[in-house]
Coordinates of C-alpha atoms in Angstrom, one line a residue:
M26 CA 55.6 3.5 76.6
C27 CA 53.6 2.0 73.6
A28 CA 54.2 -1.5 74.9
K29 CA 53.3 -0.6 78.5
T30 CA 50.0 1.0 77.7
G31 CA 49.0 -1.6 75.1
L32 CA 48.6 1.2 72.6
C33 CA 50.8 -0.5 70.1
S34 CA 48.7 -3.6 70.3
R35 CA 45.5 -1.7 69.8
L36 CA 46.9 0.2 66.8
R37 CA 48.0 -3.0 65.2
K38 CA 44.5 -4.5 65.8
F39 CA 42.8 -1.4 64.3
G40 CA 45.1 -1.6 61.3
T41 CA 44.1 -5.2 60.5
D42 CA 40.4 -4.7 61.2
R43 CA 38.2 -5.2 58.1
S44 CA 34.8 -5.3 59.7
G45 CA 33.5 -2.0 58.2
N46 CA 34.7 -2.5 54.6
F47 CA 31.5 -4.2 53.4
A48 CA 29.3 -1.4 54.6
L49 CA 31.6 1.2 52.9
A50 CA 31.7 -0.8 49.7
T51 CA 27.9 -1.3 49.8
A52 CA 27.4 2.5 50.2
A53 CA 29.7 3.3 47.3
V54 CA 28.0 0.7 45.0
M55 CA 24.5 1.8 46.0
S56 CA 25.4 5.4 45.2
A57 CA 26.6 4.4 41.8
L58 CA 23.5 2.3 41.1
V59 CA 21.2 5.0 42.1
A60 CA 23.0 7.5 39.9
G61 CA 23.1 5.1 37.0
G62 CA 19.4 4.4 37.5
G63 CA 18.7 8.1 37.5
F64 CA 20.6 8.6 34.3
A65 CA 18.7 5.7 32.7
L66 CA 15.4 7.2 33.7
N67 CA 16.3 10.6 32.4
L68 CA 17.5 9.1 29.1
A69 CA 14.2 7.1 28.8
Q70 CA 12.2 10.4 29.4
V71 CA 14.2 12.3 26.8
T72 CA 14.0 9.4 24.2
L73 CA 10.3 8.8 24.6
T74 CA 9.5 12.5 24.5
R75 CA 11.7 13.1 21.4
S76 CA 10.1 10.2 19.6
N77 CA 6.5 11.3 20.5
L78 CA 7.2 14.9 19.4
S79 CA 9.0 13.8 16.2
N80 CA 6.2 11.5 15.2
A81 CA 3.6 14.2 15.9
L82 CA 5.5 16.8 13.9
D83 CA 6.1 14.4 11.0
A84 CA 2.3 13.7 10.9
A85 CA 1.5 17.4 11.1
V86 CA 3.8 18.4 8.3
T87 CA 2.8 15.4 6.1
S88 CA -0.9 16.2 6.7
T89 CA -0.4 19.8 5.9
A90 CA 1.6 18.9 2.7
R91 CA -1.3 16.7 1.6
D92 CA -3.8 19.5 2.2
L93 CA -1.7 21.9 0.2
T94 CA -1.4 19.4 -2.5
T95 CA -5.2 18.9 -2.8
G96 CA -5.8 22.6 -2.4
K97 CA -7.8 22.1 0.8
V98 CA -5.7 24.8 2.5
A99 CA -3.7 27.8 1.2
P100 CA 0.1 28.2 2.0
D101 CA -0.7 31.2 4.3
D102 CA -2.8 29.0 6.5
A103 CA -0.2 26.2 6.9
D104 CA 1.2 27.5 10.3
A105 CA -2.2 27.2 12.0
L106 CA -2.8 23.7 10.6
V107 CA 0.6 22.4 11.6
L108 CA 0.2 23.8 15.1
A109 CA -3.3 22.4 15.6
F110 CA -2.3 19.0 14.4
L111 CA 0.9 19.1 16.6
K112 CA -1.0 20.1 19.7
A113 CA -3.6 17.4 19.2
N114 CA -1.1 14.6 18.7
G115 CA 2.1 15.7 20.4
S116 CA 1.1 15.5 24.1
G117 CA 1.5 12.3 26.1
G118 CA 4.4 10.6 27.9
F119 CA 6.3 13.4 29.7
T120 CA 4.9 16.5 28.0
S121 CA 1.7 18.3 27.6
Q122 CA 0.0 20.6 25.1
D123 CA 0.8 23.8 26.9
R124 CA 4.6 23.0 26.9
I125 CA 4.8 22.3 23.1
T126 CA 6.0 25.2 21.0
L127 CA 6.0 25.4 17.2
D128 CA 9.2 27.4 16.6
R129 CA 9.0 27.7 12.9
V130 CA 7.0 26.7 9.8
T131 CA 8.6 27.4 6.4
I132 CA 6.8 27.1 3.0
D133 CA 9.2 27.0 0.1
R134 CA 7.0 27.7 -2.9
Q135 CA 9.8 27.1 -5.4
A136 CA 10.9 23.8 -3.9
R137 CA 7.3 23.0 -2.9
T138 CA 8.3 21.9 0.6
V139 CA 6.8 22.3 4.1
S140 CA 9.3 22.3 6.9
A141 CA 8.8 22.9 10.6
V142 CA 10.7 23.0 13.9
A143 CA 9.0 22.2 17.2
S144 CA 10.2 22.0 20.8
T145 CA 9.1 21.1 24.3
E146 CA 10.6 21.3 27.8
I147 CA 10.3 18.4 30.2
D148 CA 11.2 18.2 33.9
L149 CA 13.7 15.5 34.5
A150 CA 12.7 12.8 37.0
F151 CA 16.2 12.5 38.5
P152 CA 18.5 15.6 38.2
V153 CA 21.9 14.7 39.6
F154 CA 25.3 16.4 40.3
N155 CA 23.7 19.9 40.1
A156 CA 22.6 19.3 36.5
A157 CA 19.6 21.2 35.1
A158 CA 16.3 20.0 36.4
S159 CA 14.7 20.3 32.9
R160 CA 15.6 19.5 29.3
L161 CA 14.7 21.3 26.1
I162 CA 13.9 18.9 23.2
R163 CA 13.8 20.2 19.6
V164 CA 12.8 18.3 16.5
E165 CA 12.5 19.1 12.7
S166 CA 10.5 17.7 9.8
K167 CA 10.0 18.3 6.1
A168 CA 7.6 17.1 3.4
L169 CA 6.9 17.9 -0.3
Y170 CA 3.6 19.1 -1.6
S171 CA 2.7 19.1 -5.2
N172 CA 0.0 18.6 -7.8
R173 CA 1.1 15.0 -8.4
K174 CA -1.7 12.9 -9.8
I175 CA -2.5 9.4 -8.4
E176 CA -3.8 6.4 -10.3
V177 CA -4.8 3.3 -8.4
A178 CA -6.0 -0.1 -9.7
M179 CA -7.6 -2.4 -7.2
M180 CA -7.7 -6.1 -8.1
L181 CA -10.4 -7.8 -5.9
D182 CA -11.1 -11.5 -5.4
I183 CA -14.7 -12.6 -6.2
T184 CA -14.1 -16.3 -6.4
G185 CA -16.4 -19.0 -4.9
S186 CA -14.4 -19.1 -1.6
M187 CA -15.3 -15.5 -1.0
N188 CA -19.0 -16.3 -0.7
G189 CA -21.0 -15.1 2.3
R190 CA -19.5 -13.0 5.1
K191 CA -16.1 -12.7 3.4
L192 CA -17.6 -11.0 0.3
R193 CA -19.7 -8.7 2.4
D194 CA -16.5 -7.7 4.4
L195 CA -14.7 -7.1 1.1
Q196 CA -17.5 -4.9 -0.2
T197 CA -17.5 -2.9 3.0
A198 CA -13.8 -2.4 3.1
A199 CA -13.6 -1.6 -0.6
G200 CA -16.4 0.9 -0.4
N201 CA -14.7 2.6 2.6
V202 CA -11.4 3.0 0.8
V203 CA -13.1 4.5 -2.2
D204 CA -14.3 7.2 0.1
T205 CA -10.8 7.6 1.5
F206 CA -9.2 7.9 -1.9
L207 CA -11.7 10.2 -3.5
G208 CA -13.3 12.2 -0.7
G209 CA -12.8 16.0 -0.7
Q210 CA -11.2 16.5 -4.1
N211 CA -12.2 18.7 -7.0
A212 CA -14.7 16.7 -9.0
T213 CA -13.9 18.6 -12.2
D214 CA -10.2 18.1 -11.9
P215 CA -9.6 15.1 -9.7
R216 CA -6.1 14.4 -8.3
V217 CA -6.9 10.7 -7.6
R218 CA -8.6 8.2 -9.9
L219 CA -9.4 4.6 -9.0
A220 CA -10.0 1.5 -11.1
I221 CA -11.7 -1.7 -9.8
V222 CA -10.8 -5.1 -11.4
P223 CA -12.9 -8.0 -10.0
Y224 CA -11.6 -11.5 -11.0
A225 CA -12.3 -15.2 -10.8
D226 CA -11.6 -17.7 -13.6
A227 CA -11.3 -14.6 -15.8
V228 CA -12.0 -10.9 -15.9
N229 CA -15.2 -9.5 -17.2
T230 CA -13.9 -6.6 -19.3
G231 CA -17.3 -4.9 -19.7
V232 CA -17.0 -2.0 -22.2
L233 CA -13.6 -3.3 -23.3
A234 CA -14.9 -6.6 -24.6
P235 CA -14.2 -5.5 -28.2
V236 CA -10.5 -5.6 -27.6
V237 CA -10.7 -9.3 -26.6
H238 CA -9.9 -11.9 -29.3
V239 CA -12.4 -14.8 -29.1
E240 CA -10.6 -18.1 -29.7
T241 CA -12.1 -21.1 -31.4
E242 CA -11.1 -24.6 -30.5
F243 CA -8.5 -24.6 -33.3
A244 CA -7.1 -21.1 -32.7
T245 CA -3.3 -21.0 -32.7
G246 CA -0.6 -18.5 -32.7
E247 CA -0.6 -14.8 -31.7
P248 CA -3.9 -13.0 -31.1
P249 CA -4.6 -10.6 -33.9
A250 CA -4.1 -6.8 -33.5
L251 CA -7.3 -4.9 -32.9
D252 CA -7.0 -3.0 -36.2
D253 CA -6.7 -6.2 -38.2
A254 CA -9.0 -8.5 -36.2
K255 CA -11.8 -10.3 -37.9
I256 CA -14.4 -10.4 -35.1
V257 CA -16.2 -13.7 -34.8
S258 CA -19.8 -13.0 -35.5
A259 CA -21.4 -16.4 -36.1
G260 CA -21.3 -20.0 -34.8
L261 CA -20.8 -19.1 -31.2
R262 CA -23.1 -21.0 -29.0
G263 CA -24.9 -18.8 -26.5
S264 CA -23.3 -15.7 -28.0
R265 CA -24.6 -12.2 -27.4
R266 CA -24.3 -8.9 -29.3
L267 CA -21.8 -6.4 -27.9
P268 CA -21.7 -2.6 -28.4
D269 CA -19.4 -2.9 -31.4
G270 CA -22.0 -5.1 -33.2
S271 CA -20.0 -8.3 -32.8
R272 CA -21.1 -11.5 -31.2
R273 CA -19.3 -13.5 -28.6
P274 CA -20.1 -15.8 -25.7
D275 CA -19.5 -13.1 -23.0
S276 CA -17.4 -10.1 -22.1
C277 CA -14.6 -12.1 -20.4
A278 CA -10.9 -12.3 -21.1
T279 CA -8.3 -14.8 -20.1
E280 CA -4.6 -14.1 -20.3
R281 CA -2.7 -13.0 -23.4
K282 CA -0.7 -15.6 -25.3
G283 CA 2.5 -15.4 -27.3
A284 CA 5.1 -12.7 -27.3
Q285 CA 2.9 -10.1 -25.6
Q286 CA 1.8 -12.3 -22.7
F287 CA 3.9 -10.4 -20.1
S288 CA 3.6 -6.9 -21.6
D289 CA 1.1 -4.0 -21.5
A290 CA 1.2 -3.6 -25.3
S291 CA -1.7 -1.8 -26.9
P292 CA -4.5 -4.1 -28.1
R293 CA -3.9 -2.5 -31.4
K294 CA -0.6 -4.4 -31.4
A295 CA -2.1 -7.6 -30.0
M296 CA -5.6 -8.2 -28.6
V297 CA -6.2 -10.1 -25.4
N298 CA -7.4 -13.7 -25.6
R299 CA -10.7 -15.2 -24.6
D300 CA -9.7 -18.9 -24.4
Y301 CA -12.2 -21.3 -25.9
R302 CA -12.1 -23.5 -22.8
L303 CA -13.4 -20.7 -20.5
A304 CA -16.6 -22.0 -19.0
F305 CA -17.4 -19.3 -16.4
C306 CA -17.4 -15.5 -16.7
P307 CA -17.9 -13.4 -13.6
S308 CA -21.0 -11.2 -13.7
A309 CA -19.2 -8.1 -12.2
A310 CA -17.3 -6.1 -14.8
L311 CA -14.2 -4.1 -14.3
E312 CA -14.4 -0.3 -13.9
P313 CA -11.6 1.7 -15.5
L314 CA -10.0 4.7 -13.8
T315 CA -12.6 7.1 -12.5
A316 CA -13.2 9.6 -9.7
D317 CA -17.0 8.8 -9.7
V318 CA -17.6 7.4 -6.3
S319 CA -21.1 6.2 -7.2
R320 CA -19.9 4.2 -10.2
L321 CA -17.2 2.5 -8.2
K322 CA -19.5 1.6 -5.4
A323 CA -22.1 0.3 -7.9
T324 CA -19.4 -2.0 -9.3
I325 CA -18.4 -3.2 -5.8
G326 CA -22.1 -3.7 -4.9
A327 CA -22.6 -5.9 -7.9
F328 CA -20.0 -8.5 -6.8
R329 CA -21.2 -12.1 -6.7
A330 CA -18.8 -14.8 -5.5
S331 CA -18.2 -17.8 -7.8
G332 CA -15.5 -19.5 -9.7
Y333 CA -11.8 -20.4 -9.5
T334 CA -8.8 -18.2 -8.9
A335 CA -6.9 -16.9 -12.0
G336 CA -5.1 -14.2 -10.0
H337 CA -2.6 -13.5 -12.8
I338 CA -5.4 -12.5 -15.1
G339 CA -6.6 -10.0 -12.5
I340 CA -3.0 -8.6 -12.3
Q341 CA -2.8 -8.4 -16.0
W342 CA -5.9 -6.2 -16.3
S343 CA -4.9 -4.1 -13.3
W344 CA -1.7 -3.2 -15.3
Y345 CA -3.8 -2.4 -18.4
M346 CA -5.9 0.0 -16.5
L347 CA -2.8 2.0 -15.5
S348 CA -1.0 1.8 -18.9
R349 CA -0.8 4.8 -21.2
K350 CA -0.6 2.3 -24.1
W351 CA -4.3 1.5 -23.5
A352 CA -5.4 5.2 -23.5
D353 CA -7.0 5.2 -27.0
V354 CA -9.3 2.2 -26.3
L355 CA -10.5 3.5 -22.9
P356 CA -13.3 5.9 -22.2
A357 CA -12.2 9.6 -22.2
G358 CA -12.3 10.1 -18.5
S359 CA -10.5 6.8 -17.8
R360 CA -7.4 7.2 -19.9
P361 CA -4.2 6.8 -17.9
L362 CA -1.7 9.6 -17.9
A363 CA 1.8 9.2 -19.2
H364 CA 4.2 7.9 -16.6
N365 CA 6.1 10.7 -14.9
A366 CA 7.7 10.0 -11.5
N367 CA 7.3 13.7 -10.5
K368 CA 3.8 14.3 -11.8
V369 CA 2.0 10.9 -11.8
G370 CA 2.1 8.1 -9.2
K371 CA 0.8 4.7 -10.3
F372 CA -0.2 2.1 -7.8
A373 CA -1.8 -1.4 -7.8
I374 CA -3.5 -3.1 -4.9
L375 CA -3.8 -6.9 -5.3
M376 CA -6.1 -8.8 -3.0
T377 CA -6.8 -12.6 -2.8
D378 CA -8.3 -15.0 -0.3
G379 CA -6.6 -18.1 -1.7
E380 CA -4.0 -19.6 -3.9
F381 CA -3.9 -18.7 -7.6
N382 CA -4.9 -22.0 -9.3
T383 CA -6.3 -21.4 -12.8
A384 CA -4.5 -20.7 -16.1
F385 CA -5.0 -21.1 -19.9
A386 CA -1.8 -19.9 -21.6
G387 CA 0.6 -22.8 -22.0
V388 CA -2.0 -25.5 -21.1
A389 CA -2.1 -28.1 -23.8
R390 CA -5.4 -28.8 -25.6
G391 CA -7.4 -31.2 -23.4
G392 CA -5.4 -30.2 -20.2
A393 CA -7.2 -29.1 -17.1
T394 CA -7.3 -25.3 -16.7
K395 CA -9.4 -25.0 -13.5
G396 CA -7.9 -25.6 -10.1
G397 CA -4.9 -27.6 -11.2
Q398 CA -2.7 -24.8 -12.5
A399 CA -1.3 -23.3 -9.3
G400 CA 2.3 -23.4 -10.4
R401 CA 1.6 -21.8 -13.8
S402 CA -0.7 -19.1 -12.4
R403 CA 1.7 -18.2 -9.7
N404 CA 4.7 -18.0 -12.1
H405 CA 2.7 -15.8 -14.5
A406 CA 1.6 -13.6 -11.6
E407 CA 5.1 -13.0 -10.4
R408 CA 6.4 -12.3 -13.9
L409 CA 3.6 -9.7 -14.5
C410 CA 4.3 -8.1 -11.1
Q411 CA 8.0 -7.9 -11.9
E412 CA 7.3 -6.2 -15.3
M413 CA 4.9 -3.7 -13.6
K414 CA 7.5 -2.7 -11.0
K415 CA 10.0 -2.2 -13.8
Q416 CA 7.7 0.5 -15.1
G417 CA 7.5 2.3 -11.8
I418 CA 4.1 0.9 -10.6
E419 CA 4.2 0.5 -6.9
I420 CA 2.4 -2.7 -5.7
F421 CA 0.6 -3.4 -2.4
T422 CA -0.8 -6.8 -1.7
V423 CA -3.4 -8.1 0.7
G424 CA -4.0 -11.7 1.7
F425 CA -7.5 -12.1 3.2
Q426 CA -7.7 -15.1 5.6
L427 CA -4.9 -16.8 3.6
R428 CA -3.8 -20.2 4.8
Q429 CA -1.7 -21.6 1.9
R430 CA 2.0 -21.0 2.1
N431 CA 2.3 -20.6 -1.6
A432 CA -0.5 -18.0 -1.7
K433 CA 1.4 -15.9 0.9
Q434 CA 4.6 -16.3 -1.0
V435 CA 3.3 -15.0 -4.3
M436 CA 1.7 -12.0 -2.6
R437 CA 5.0 -11.2 -0.9
A438 CA 6.8 -11.6 -4.2
C439 CA 4.4 -9.3 -5.9
A440 CA 4.6 -6.6 -3.3
S441 CA 7.0 -3.7 -3.8
P442 CA 9.9 -3.4 -1.2
D443 CA 9.0 -1.6 2.0
R444 CA 10.2 1.9 2.5
G445 CA 10.9 2.7 6.1
S446 CA 7.6 2.4 7.9
I447 CA 5.6 2.1 4.7
R448 CA 4.9 -1.6 4.2
H449 CA 3.5 -3.2 1.1
Y450 CA 2.4 -6.7 2.1
F451 CA -0.6 -7.3 4.4
E452 CA -2.4 -10.2 5.9
A453 CA -6.0 -9.7 7.2
A454 CA -7.7 -12.3 9.4
S455 CA -11.1 -10.6 9.6
G456 CA -13.2 -8.0 7.9
Q457 CA -12.1 -5.4 10.3
E458 CA -8.4 -6.1 9.6
L459 CA -9.1 -6.0 5.8
D460 CA -10.7 -2.6 6.2
A461 CA -7.7 -1.5 8.3
A462 CA -5.3 -2.8 5.7
F463 CA -7.0 -0.9 2.8
Q464 CA -7.0 2.2 4.9
E465 CA -3.3 1.9 5.8
I466 CA -2.5 1.4 2.1
A467 CA -4.5 4.5 1.1
G468 CA -2.5 6.5 3.7
N469 CA 0.8 5.0 2.5
I470 CA 0.0 5.9 -1.1
E471 CA -0.7 9.5 0.0
R472 CA 2.6 9.6 1.8
L473 CA 4.5 8.1 -1.2
A474 CA 2.8 10.7 -3.5
I475 CA 4.1 13.5 -1.3
I476 CA 7.6 12.3 -0.4
K477 CA 8.6 11.0 -3.9

């Protein structure tokens, strides 16, 4: 019957027919691709929203901790501050202000922490397989608040290559960061103090000139201790009288020599040298630690660009401005506090626009000190930075329009290691970028003072 009707033949033909397989396979693959694409889109939504919300909550909690630290807000007002900051910065991407909820803010007065939990709900772009059409995202954040003091020394390049627009850019950026560091604090009990150390061939020590040992051409050996020093008072060509009654060519200092070269020892143990070969003293003097904005800005405004680049001497004096060992020779309001990781944060900001190239220590009599001592100045700088970091001083460095590879290398070597998103080495190609670098460093120092 099958053979007569041809049914068997048709059944065999149908069984071997593959003409529809491609369409079926294509449909199956397309379904999988669409589903996979949907899952990927949903994952991107969730990831981006979680990241945005987490960053906003971190910033809100850190900002609130900073304001609690400075006394700008009371603990009872923390909830409102966190919420306001979160709403202002958390929207975007796949969420909006009205869908952000601050679930909880906790102030632990004993542990001195601020913690918060926030959430938001988003509509998924591609709900599949009867899954929920929305997703709840929740994040947490915590920060410390404290009465931790901050001491910052800023080493600023005023060498000849900074002349013109570059110097004006530096003065603007430095003035702005002074406002950022010192603005809004209690003037009678400042939490932050700032020192300015301008440098070129040497550092003009200003009121600290009496702690500098003036070398004669035949001086040898260790510089004398301050208590035992016989101040040179005659026979100095072009000398001038200083507040202590002594006479010397100027108020400048070069680097220390001898056993204390790479230390912050008190000048009562060993004075700092003023090398007899120094021919140029910058007119702008350093300003020790202070919270007086007008004094700091006056120092910055007095910058005049000239001279060579003895960067290690600037680093040395930045260290001294932060050292408790120098407290008894500094003005009362400028005395550094004793180092205490929980109560005092010490930071240095080192800035240059070129390669360190001038040195005196270790240069033989008759040897060139200006411009041709790049290797010596660089080695001394890196050693000083290493010793500062051993003492817990955190170092940020800024290269302003740097072109020399060696200059970049020494600034990288001096910078402290990065911590997460907190970076320590910066390069700035313009005045605007220099300003931004200083502002980021100020923000990083505040963050480190809170989280440490």
